[in-house]
PDB file of C-alpha atoms and ligand atoms in Angstrom:
ATOM      1  CA  MET A   1      14.190  13.214  20.423  1.00 81.00           C
ATOM      2  CA  ARG A   2      13.707  10.654  16.782  1.00 96.00           C
ATOM      3  CA  LYS A   3      11.274  14.025  15.190  1.00 97.00           C
ATOM      4  CA  PRO A   4       8.398  12.232  13.177  1.00 98.00           C
ATOM      5  CA  MET A   5       9.050  12.130   9.942  1.00 98.00           C
ATOM      6  CA  ILE A   6       5.461  11.473   7.599  1.00 98.00           C
ATOM      7  CA  ALA A   7       6.366  10.369   4.044  1.00 98.00           C
ATOM      8  CA  ALA A   8       4.106   9.874   1.459  1.00 98.00           C
ATOM      9  CA  ASN A   9       4.557   6.265  -0.835  1.00 98.00           C
ATOM     10  CA  TRP A  10       2.976   7.333  -4.282  1.00 98.00           C
ATOM     11  CA  LYS A  11       3.513   4.159  -5.523  1.00 98.00           C
ATOM     12  CA  MET A  12       2.827   3.832  -9.831  1.00 98.00           C
ATOM     13  CA  TYR A  13       0.488   7.164  -9.929  1.00 98.00           C
ATOM     14  CA  LYS A  14       0.460   9.678 -11.024  1.00 98.00           C
ATOM     15  CA  THR A  15       1.726  11.623 -13.991  1.00 98.00           C
ATOM     16  CA  PRO A  16       5.204  14.529 -14.143  1.00 98.00           C
ATOM     17  CA  LYS A  17       1.960  16.952 -14.255  1.00 98.00           C
ATOM     18  CA  GLU A  18      -0.470  15.484 -11.789  1.00 98.00           C
ATOM     19  CA  SER A  19       2.104  15.319  -9.066  1.00 98.00           C
ATOM     20  CA  LEU A  20       2.937  18.762  -9.514  1.00 98.00           C
ATOM     21  CA  ALA A  21      -0.330  19.954  -9.257  1.00 98.00           C
ATOM     22  CA  PHE A  22      -0.183  18.057  -5.933  1.00 98.00           C
ATOM     23  CA  LEU A  23       2.307  20.357  -5.090  1.00 98.00           C
ATOM     24  CA  ASP A  24       1.136  23.584  -6.072  1.00 98.00           C
ATOM     25  CA  GLU A  25      -1.745  22.656  -3.409  1.00 98.00           C
ATOM     26  CA  PHE A  26       0.560  21.486  -0.971  1.00 98.00           C
ATOM     27  CA  LEU A  27       3.666  23.160  -0.710  1.00 98.00           C
ATOM     28  CA  PRO A  28       2.526  26.716   0.216  1.00 98.00           C
ATOM     29  CA  GLN A  29       0.539  25.050   2.560  1.00 98.00           C
ATOM     30  CA  VAL A  30       3.835  23.269   4.914  1.00 98.00           C
ATOM     31  CA  GLU A  31       5.590  26.153   4.073  1.00 96.00           C
ATOM     32  CA  SER A  32       6.737  27.635   8.139  1.00 93.00           C
ATOM     33  CA  HIS A  33       5.520  24.123   9.215  1.00 96.00           C
ATOM     34  CA  THR A  34       8.792  22.579  11.513  1.00 96.00           C
ATOM     35  CA  ALA A  35       6.954  19.853  13.395  1.00 97.00           C
ATOM     36  CA  SER A  36       7.830  16.835  11.173  1.00 97.00           C
ATOM     37  CA  GLU A  37       9.957  15.765   8.006  1.00 98.00           C
ATOM     38  CA  ILE A  38       7.353  15.847   5.321  1.00 98.00           C
ATOM     39  CA  ALA A  39       8.983  13.105   2.566  1.00 98.00           C
ATOM     40  CA  ILE A  40       7.086  12.589  -0.654  1.00 98.00           C
ATOM     41  CA  PHE A  41       8.036   8.545  -3.331  1.00 98.00           C
ATOM     42  CA  PRO A  42       6.694   9.423  -7.447  1.00 98.00           C
ATOM     43  CA  THR A  43       7.159   7.000  -9.195  1.00 98.00           C
ATOM     44  CA  MET A  44      10.671   7.714 -11.090  1.00 98.00           C
ATOM     45  CA  SER A  45       9.043   9.046 -14.636  1.00 98.00           C
ATOM     46  CA  SER A  46       8.269  11.193 -11.479  1.00 98.00           C
ATOM     47  CA  LEU A  47      10.773  12.101  -9.107  1.00 98.00           C
ATOM     48  CA  GLY A  48      12.969  14.843 -11.460  1.00 98.00           C
ATOM     49  CA  TYR A  49       9.979  17.421 -11.670  1.00 98.00           C
ATOM     50  CA  VAL A  50       9.299  17.074  -7.584  1.00 98.00           C
ATOM     51  CA  ILE A  51      12.683  17.406  -6.825  1.00 98.00           C
ATOM     52  CA  GLU A  52      13.032  20.315  -9.355  1.00 98.00           C
ATOM     53  CA  ALA A  53       9.498  22.028  -7.165  1.00 98.00           C
ATOM     54  CA  THR A  54      11.112  20.824  -3.642  1.00 98.00           C
ATOM     55  CA  ARG A  55      14.006  22.597  -4.281  1.00 97.00           C
ATOM     56  CA  GLY A  56      14.139  24.634  -0.951  1.00 96.00           C
ATOM     57  CA  THR A  57      11.444  23.952   1.096  1.00 97.00           C
ATOM     58  CA  CYS A  58      10.800  21.758   3.568  1.00 96.00           C
ATOM     59  CA  VAL A  59       9.658  18.435   1.728  1.00 98.00           C
ATOM     60  CA  THR A  60      12.326  15.641   1.127  1.00 98.00           C
ATOM     61  CA  ALA A  61      12.092  13.833  -2.410  1.00 98.00           C
ATOM     62  CA  GLY A  62      12.919  10.436  -2.870  1.00 98.00           C
ATOM     63  CA  ALA A  63      12.314   7.417  -4.758  1.00 98.00           C
ATOM     64  CA  GLN A  64      10.780   4.338  -4.107  1.00 98.00           C
ATOM     65  CA  THR A  65      13.544   1.699  -5.084  1.00 98.00           C
ATOM     66  CA  MET A  66      16.928   0.893  -6.257  1.00 98.00           C
ATOM     67  CA  HIS A  67      19.837  -0.571  -7.700  1.00 98.00           C
ATOM     68  CA  TRP A  68      22.655  -1.507  -5.324  1.00 98.00           C
ATOM     69  CA  LEU A  69      25.308  -1.423  -7.977  1.00 98.00           C
ATOM     70  CA  ASN A  70      26.235   1.695 -10.176  1.00 98.00           C
ATOM     71  CA  GLU A  71      25.953   0.448 -14.014  1.00 98.00           C
ATOM     72  CA  GLY A  72      25.410  -2.973 -15.567  1.00 98.00           C
ATOM     73  CA  PRO A  73      22.949  -4.515 -17.728  1.00 98.00           C
ATOM     74  CA  TYR A  74      19.876  -3.868 -15.775  1.00 98.00           C
ATOM     75  CA  THR A  75      17.095  -3.061 -18.149  1.00 98.00           C
ATOM     76  CA  GLY A  76      13.986  -1.344 -16.797  1.00 97.00           C
ATOM     77  CA  GLN A  77      16.430  -0.352 -13.156  1.00 98.00           C
ATOM     78  CA  THR A  78      18.182   2.674 -12.065  1.00 98.00           C
ATOM     79  CA  SER A  79      21.492   2.979  -9.633  1.00 98.00           C
ATOM     80  CA  PRO A  80      22.342   5.245  -6.838  1.00 98.00           C
ATOM     81  CA  THR A  81      24.613   7.275  -8.679  1.00 98.00           C
ATOM     82  CA  MET A  82      22.417   8.111 -10.944  1.00 98.00           C
ATOM     83  CA  LEU A  83      19.985   9.426  -8.018  1.00 98.00           C
ATOM     84  CA  GLU A  84      22.505  11.428  -6.451  1.00 98.00           C
ATOM     85  CA  SER A  85      22.554  12.201 -10.114  1.00 98.00           C
ATOM     86  CA  ILE A  86      19.284  14.569  -9.690  1.00 98.00           C
ATOM     87  CA  GLY A  87      19.545  15.644  -6.420  1.00 97.00           C
ATOM     88  CA  CYS A  88      17.459  12.446  -4.877  1.00 98.00           C
ATOM     89  CA  THR A  89      18.512  12.162  -1.290  1.00 98.00           C
ATOM     90  CA  ALA A  90      16.046   9.538  -0.137  1.00 98.00           C
ATOM     91  CA  VAL A  91      14.542   6.498  -0.999  1.00 98.00           C
ATOM     92  CA  LEU A  92      12.662   3.657  -0.156  1.00 98.00           C
ATOM     93  CA  ILE A  93      13.607   0.498   0.043  1.00 98.00           C
ATOM     94  CA  GLY A  94      12.264  -3.303   0.102  1.00 98.00           C
ATOM     95  CA  HIS A  95       8.761  -2.128  -0.124  1.00 98.00           C
ATOM     96  CA  SER A  96       6.316  -5.624   0.903  1.00 98.00           C
ATOM     97  CA  GLU A  97       4.702  -4.649  -3.366  1.00 98.00           C
ATOM     98  CA  ARG A  98       9.047  -4.721  -4.165  1.00 98.00           C
ATOM     99  CA  ARG A  99       8.854  -8.402  -2.057  1.00 97.00           C
ATOM    100  CA  ILE A 100       6.196  -9.862  -2.778  1.00 97.00           C
ATOM    101  CA  TYR A 101       5.099  -8.932  -7.130  1.00 97.00           C
ATOM    102  CA  ALA A 102       9.520  -7.868  -8.121  1.00 97.00           C
ATOM    103  CA  HIS A 103      11.172 -10.846  -6.307  1.00 97.00           C
ATOM    104  CA  GLU A 104      12.656  -8.646  -3.705  1.00 98.00           C
ATOM    105  CA  THR A 105      14.438 -10.615  -0.977  1.00 98.00           C
ATOM    106  CA  ASP A 106      16.209  -9.557   2.190  1.00 98.00           C
ATOM    107  CA  ASP A 107      19.705  -9.944   1.091  1.00 98.00           C
ATOM    108  CA  MET A 108      18.547  -7.749  -1.541  1.00 98.00           C
ATOM    109  CA  VAL A 109      17.581  -5.160   1.393  1.00 98.00           C
ATOM    110  CA  ASN A 110      20.354  -5.473   1.821  1.00 98.00           C
ATOM    111  CA  LEU A 111      23.370  -4.794  -0.305  1.00 98.00           C
ATOM    112  CA  LYS A 112      20.699  -2.180  -1.554  1.00 98.00           C
ATOM    113  CA  LEU A 113      20.672  -0.613   2.307  1.00 98.00           C
ATOM    114  CA  LYS A 114      24.996  -0.957   1.753  1.00 97.00           C
ATOM    115  CA  ALA A 115      24.748   1.285  -1.344  1.00 98.00           C
ATOM    116  CA  ALA A 116      21.898   3.886  -0.261  1.00 98.00           C
ATOM    117  CA  LEU A 117      24.506   4.293   2.683  1.00 97.00           C
ATOM    118  CA  ASP A 118      27.443   4.849   0.405  1.00 96.00           C
ATOM    119  CA  HIS A 119      25.400   7.520  -1.017  1.00 97.00           C
ATOM    120  CA  ASP A 120      24.416   9.124   1.524  1.00 96.00           C
ATOM    121  CA  LEU A 121      21.191   8.642   0.148  1.00 98.00           C
ATOM    122  CA  ILE A 122      18.204   8.246   3.574  1.00 98.00           C
ATOM    123  CA  PRO A 123      16.792   4.665   3.926  1.00 98.00           C
ATOM    124  CA  ILE A 124      13.409   4.248   4.911  1.00 98.00           C
ATOM    125  CA  VAL A 125      13.921   0.189   4.797  1.00 98.00           C
ATOM    126  CA  CYS A 126      10.165  -1.694   5.079  1.00 98.00           C
ATOM    127  CA  VAL A 127       9.915  -4.801   6.956  1.00 98.00           C
ATOM    128  CA  GLY A 128       6.870  -6.133   7.762  1.00 98.00           C
ATOM    129  CA  GLU A 129       4.597  -9.739   8.186  1.00 98.00           C
ATOM    130  CA  THR A 130       2.760 -11.100   5.671  1.00 98.00           C
ATOM    131  CA  PHE A 131      -1.916 -12.381   7.366  1.00 97.00           C
ATOM    132  CA  ASP A 132      -0.790 -16.371   8.270  1.00 98.00           C
ATOM    133  CA  LYS A 133       2.717 -15.158   9.719  1.00 98.00           C
ATOM    134  CA  ARG A 134       0.989 -12.853  12.445  1.00 98.00           C
ATOM    135  CA  GLU A 135      -1.909 -16.206  12.303  1.00 97.00           C
ATOM    136  CA  ALA A 136       0.446 -17.761  13.086  1.00 98.00           C
ATOM    137  CA  GLY A 137       2.305 -16.270  16.491  1.00 98.00           C
ATOM    138  CA  LEU A 138       5.072 -15.261  13.837  1.00 98.00           C
ATOM    139  CA  THR A 139       5.613 -11.397  13.593  1.00 98.00           C
ATOM    140  CA  GLU A 140       8.322 -11.136  16.375  1.00 98.00           C
ATOM    141  CA  ALA A 141      10.466 -13.538  14.479  1.00 98.00           C
ATOM    142  CA  VAL A 142       9.479 -12.198  10.815  1.00 98.00           C
ATOM    143  CA  LEU A 143      10.848  -8.760  12.477  1.00 98.00           C
ATOM    144  CA  ARG A 144      13.986  -9.842  13.528  1.00 98.00           C
ATOM    145  CA  TRP A 145      15.332 -11.769  10.568  1.00 98.00           C
ATOM    146  CA  GLN A 146      14.305  -9.208   7.826  1.00 98.00           C
ATOM    147  CA  VAL A 147      16.213  -6.219  10.271  1.00 98.00           C
ATOM    148  CA  ALA A 148      18.772  -8.784  11.385  1.00 98.00           C
ATOM    149  CA  VAL A 149      19.680  -9.382   7.301  1.00 98.00           C
ATOM    150  CA  ALA A 150      18.947  -5.938   6.179  1.00 98.00           C
ATOM    151  CA  LEU A 151      21.736  -5.377   8.806  1.00 98.00           C
ATOM    152  CA  ASN A 152      24.353  -7.734   8.130  1.00 97.00           C
ATOM    153  CA  GLY A 153      27.468  -6.392   7.974  1.00 96.00           C
ATOM    154  CA  ILE A 154      26.310  -2.760   8.452  1.00 94.00           C
ATOM    155  CA  GLN A 155      29.093  -0.663   9.093  1.00 85.00           C
ATOM    156  CA  GLY A 156      30.191   3.077  10.795  1.00 80.00           C
ATOM    157  CA  ASP A 157      27.974   5.124  12.292  1.00 87.00           C
ATOM    158  CA  LEU A 158      24.715   5.246  11.523  1.00 90.00           C
ATOM    159  CA  CYS A 159      22.764   7.660  14.162  1.00 89.00           C
ATOM    160  CA  GLY A 160      20.857   9.618  13.261  1.00 91.00           C
ATOM    161  CA  LYS A 161      20.066   7.920   9.715  1.00 93.00           C
ATOM    162  CA  LEU A 162      18.099   4.814   9.638  1.00 97.00           C
ATOM    163  CA  VAL A 163      14.410   5.217   9.438  1.00 98.00           C
ATOM    164  CA  ILE A 164      12.722   1.218   9.375  1.00 98.00           C
ATOM    165  CA  ALA A 165       8.831   1.478   8.532  1.00 98.00           C
ATOM    166  CA  TYR A 166       7.045  -1.230   9.892  1.00 98.00           C
ATOM    167  CA  GLU A 167       4.289  -2.144   7.143  1.00 98.00           C
ATOM    168  CA  PRO A 168       2.819  -5.273   8.022  1.00 98.00           C
ATOM    169  CA  VAL A 169       1.487  -6.629   5.127  1.00 98.00           C
ATOM    170  CA  TRP A 170      -1.858  -7.214   5.671  1.00 98.00           C
ATOM    171  CA  ALA A 171      -2.590  -3.422   6.348  1.00 98.00           C
ATOM    172  CA  ILE A 172      -1.332  -2.209   3.038  1.00 97.00           C
ATOM    173  CA  GLY A 173      -3.927  -1.073   1.143  1.00 94.00           C
ATOM    174  CA  THR A 174      -6.678  -2.968   3.182  1.00 96.00           C
ATOM    175  CA  GLY A 175      -8.168  -0.543   5.423  1.00 94.00           C
ATOM    176  CA  SER A 176      -6.956  -2.977   8.132  1.00 96.00           C
ATOM    177  CA  VAL A 177      -5.255  -0.030   9.828  1.00 97.00           C
ATOM    178  CA  ALA A 178      -2.920  -1.656  13.233  1.00 97.00           C
ATOM    179  CA  THR A 179      -3.858  -0.680  16.534  1.00 98.00           C
ATOM    180  CA  PRO A 180      -1.741   1.330  18.025  1.00 98.00           C
ATOM    181  CA  ARG A 181      -1.210  -1.537  20.909  1.00 98.00           C
ATOM    182  CA  GLN A 182      -0.224  -3.896  17.620  1.00 98.00           C
ATOM    183  CA  ALA A 183       1.855  -1.442  16.012  1.00 98.00           C
ATOM    184  CA  ASN A 184       3.713  -0.226  18.858  1.00 98.00           C
ATOM    185  CA  GLU A 185       5.060  -3.604  20.874  1.00 98.00           C
ATOM    186  CA  ALA A 186       6.439  -4.684  16.383  1.00 98.00           C
ATOM    187  CA  HIS A 187       7.933  -1.417  16.981  1.00 98.00           C
ATOM    188  CA  ALA A 188       9.790  -2.034  19.948  1.00 98.00           C
ATOM    189  CA  ILE A 189      10.312  -5.530  18.379  1.00 98.00           C
ATOM    190  CA  ILE A 190      12.772  -3.453  16.398  1.00 98.00           C
ATOM    191  CA  ARG A 191      14.041  -1.307  17.944  1.00 98.00           C
ATOM    192  CA  HIS A 192      15.716  -4.306  20.222  1.00 98.00           C
ATOM    193  CA  GLU A 193      16.931  -5.391  16.653  1.00 98.00           C
ATOM    194  CA  VAL A 194      18.711  -2.600  15.380  1.00 97.00           C
ATOM    195  CA  ALA A 195      20.707  -2.271  18.840  1.00 96.00           C
ATOM    196  CA  VAL A 196      20.705  -5.877  18.860  1.00 96.00           C
ATOM    197  CA  HIS A 197      23.692  -5.031  15.461  1.00 96.00           C
ATOM    198  CA  LEU A 198      23.739  -1.857  15.421  1.00 96.00           C
ATOM    199  CA  GLY A 199      23.775  -0.668  19.401  1.00 95.00           C
ATOM    200  CA  GLN A 200      21.328   1.138  22.210  1.00 95.00           C
ATOM    201  CA  ARG A 201      22.706   5.035  20.826  1.00 94.00           C
ATOM    202  CA  CYS A 202      22.047   4.116  17.244  1.00 95.00           C
ATOM    203  CA  SER A 203      18.373   2.256  18.049  1.00 96.00           C
ATOM    204  CA  GLN A 204      17.691   5.058  19.832  1.00 96.00           C
ATOM    205  CA  SER A 205      17.800   7.605  17.183  1.00 96.00           C
ATOM    206  CA  THR A 206      16.849   4.984  14.442  1.00 97.00           C
ATOM    207  CA  ARG A 207      13.258   6.435  13.482  1.00 98.00           C
ATOM    208  CA  ILE A 208      10.357   3.749  13.204  1.00 98.00           C
ATOM    209  CA  LEU A 209       7.313   4.456  11.116  1.00 98.00           C
ATOM    210  CA  TYR A 210       4.143   3.384  10.465  1.00 98.00           C
ATOM    211  CA  GLY A 211       2.976   2.066   7.646  1.00 98.00           C
ATOM    212  CA  GLY A 212      -0.562   0.263   6.612  1.00 98.00           C
ATOM    213  CA  SER A 213      -3.263   2.263   6.399  1.00 97.00           C
ATOM    214  CA  VAL A 214      -2.818   5.088   7.869  1.00 98.00           C
ATOM    215  CA  LYS A 215      -5.388   7.901   7.099  1.00 98.00           C
ATOM    216  CA  PRO A 216      -6.493  11.310   8.422  1.00 98.00           C
ATOM    217  CA  ASP A 217      -8.621  10.144  12.087  1.00 98.00           C
ATOM    218  CA  ASN A 218      -5.903   7.116  13.391  1.00 98.00           C
ATOM    219  CA  VAL A 219      -3.175   9.041  12.384  1.00 98.00           C
ATOM    220  CA  ALA A 220      -2.581  10.552  15.866  1.00 98.00           C
ATOM    221  CA  ASN A 221      -3.217   7.804  17.917  1.00 98.00           C
ATOM    222  CA  LEU A 222      -1.181   5.796  16.627  1.00 98.00           C
ATOM    223  CA  MET A 223       1.827   8.705  16.719  1.00 98.00           C
ATOM    224  CA  ALA A 224       0.373   8.782  20.458  1.00 98.00           C
ATOM    225  CA  GLU A 225       2.592   5.780  20.677  1.00 98.00           C
ATOM    226  CA  PRO A 226       6.010   6.206  22.095  1.00 98.00           C
ATOM    227  CA  GLU A 227       7.670   4.179  20.127  1.00 98.00           C
ATOM    228  CA  ILE A 228       6.237   5.489  16.529  1.00 98.00           C
ATOM    229  CA  ASP A 229       7.874   8.340  15.548  1.00 98.00           C
ATOM    230  CA  GLY A 230       5.975   8.909  12.125  1.00 98.00           C
ATOM    231  CA  ALA A 231       4.296   7.131   8.939  1.00 98.00           C
ATOM    232  CA  LEU A 232       4.424   6.196   5.761  1.00 98.00           C
ATOM    233  CA  VAL A 233       1.270   6.678   4.370  1.00 98.00           C
ATOM    234  CA  GLY A 234      -0.387   5.328   0.478  1.00 98.00           C
ATOM    235  CA  GLY A 235      -3.364   5.495  -0.252  1.00 98.00           C
ATOM    236  CA  ALA A 236      -4.418   9.129   1.636  1.00 98.00           C
ATOM    237  CA  SER A 237      -1.611  10.595   0.052  1.00 98.00           C
ATOM    238  CA  LEU A 238      -2.634  11.224  -2.832  1.00 98.00           C
ATOM    239  CA  GLN A 239      -4.829  14.267  -2.409  1.00 98.00           C
ATOM    240  CA  PRO A 240      -3.002  16.986  -1.109  1.00 98.00           C
ATOM    241  CA  ARG A 241      -6.414  17.930   1.521  1.00 98.00           C
ATOM    242  CA  SER A 242      -5.507  13.973   2.978  1.00 98.00           C
ATOM    243  CA  PHE A 243      -2.162  14.406   2.972  1.00 98.00           C
ATOM    244  CA  LEU A 244      -2.308  18.317   4.668  1.00 98.00           C
ATOM    245  CA  ASP A 245      -4.864  16.368   7.549  1.00 98.00           C
ATOM    246  CA  ILE A 246      -2.246  13.453   8.379  1.00 98.00           C
ATOM    247  CA  ILE A 247       0.602  15.593   8.657  1.00 98.00           C
ATOM    248  CA  ARG A 248      -1.150  18.557  10.946  1.00 98.00           C
ATOM    249  CA  ASN A 249      -3.352  15.106  12.632  1.00 98.00           C
ATOM    250  CA  ALA A 250       0.781  13.362  13.784  1.00 98.00           C
ATOM    251  CA  THR A 251       1.619  16.398  15.802  1.00 93.00           C
ATOM    252  CA  ALA A 252      -1.660  18.260  16.365  1.00 88.00           C
TER     253      ALA A 252
HETATM  254  C1  PEP B   1       1.697   2.265   1.945  1.00 80.96           C
HETATM  255  O1  PEP B   1       2.065   1.549   0.268  1.00 80.96           O
HETATM  256  O2  PEP B   1       3.762   2.112   2.290  1.00 80.96           O
HETATM  257  C2  PEP B   1       1.307   2.226   2.002  1.00 80.96           C
HETATM  258  C3  PEP B   1       1.421   2.126   4.098  1.00 80.96           C
HETATM  259  O3  PEP B   1       0.047   1.571   1.463  1.00 80.96           O
HETATM  260  P1  PEP B   1      -1.336   2.148   2.161  1.00 80.96           P
HETATM  261  O4  PEP B   1      -1.414   3.731   3.559  1.00 80.96           O
HETATM  262  O5  PEP B   1      -2.043   2.666   0.628  1.00 80.96           O
HETATM  263  O6  PEP B   1      -2.131   1.051   3.139  1.00 80.96           O
END
């Protein structure tokens, strides 16, 4: 029912030239790929190039962040209208690195999610607890709160449109991947909270990706869990071979 999604977050890596070199090697290898949806989130300066290079392929290109307004005096920001105008179809919202370094709050995540839906951008809303919150036994409370605020006031039929990424902060870029069981439990909490706000049908059609130190050799065990519908991959998505291995192993 939920088609897996494997997404690459390139963070602040790769110039346009490097992005296109990646795609030259990568795209021919996924030409006939149908087992999962593939998405790539390059840095803003490479996004237009990646959109053009992936047009007509099975790869979706998206932005790593955006503002929620269409225009205004906000230096350094990019709006949903601007993303739409260059053919962008997806956006990451509330990645923990944005929350930590750009001070994005749960309320901003909510505004961005509404804007993404208004502009038909596929939103990948990132949530996840810090190490301290997990140690304090607060994982469930954090996840429920983040999802509740993100979905506050969201109306309409979101069936199949919403994607959430569970990214425990302690697992991002650390090599400490969550166990499949830990991830599955967290995904079940998130799915339950989506059901509280958007109903059971929508919750069942919402894809929940796991992110945090996903590698070719751990993705299959994660994907074997019933609540895990894909992966958001940072470091291991930067090399075509390793990202291809993750895509292949995810649905093997
Ligand atoms: C991420 O940045 O979304 C991520 C999951 O990073 P990494 O795979 O490097 O932990």
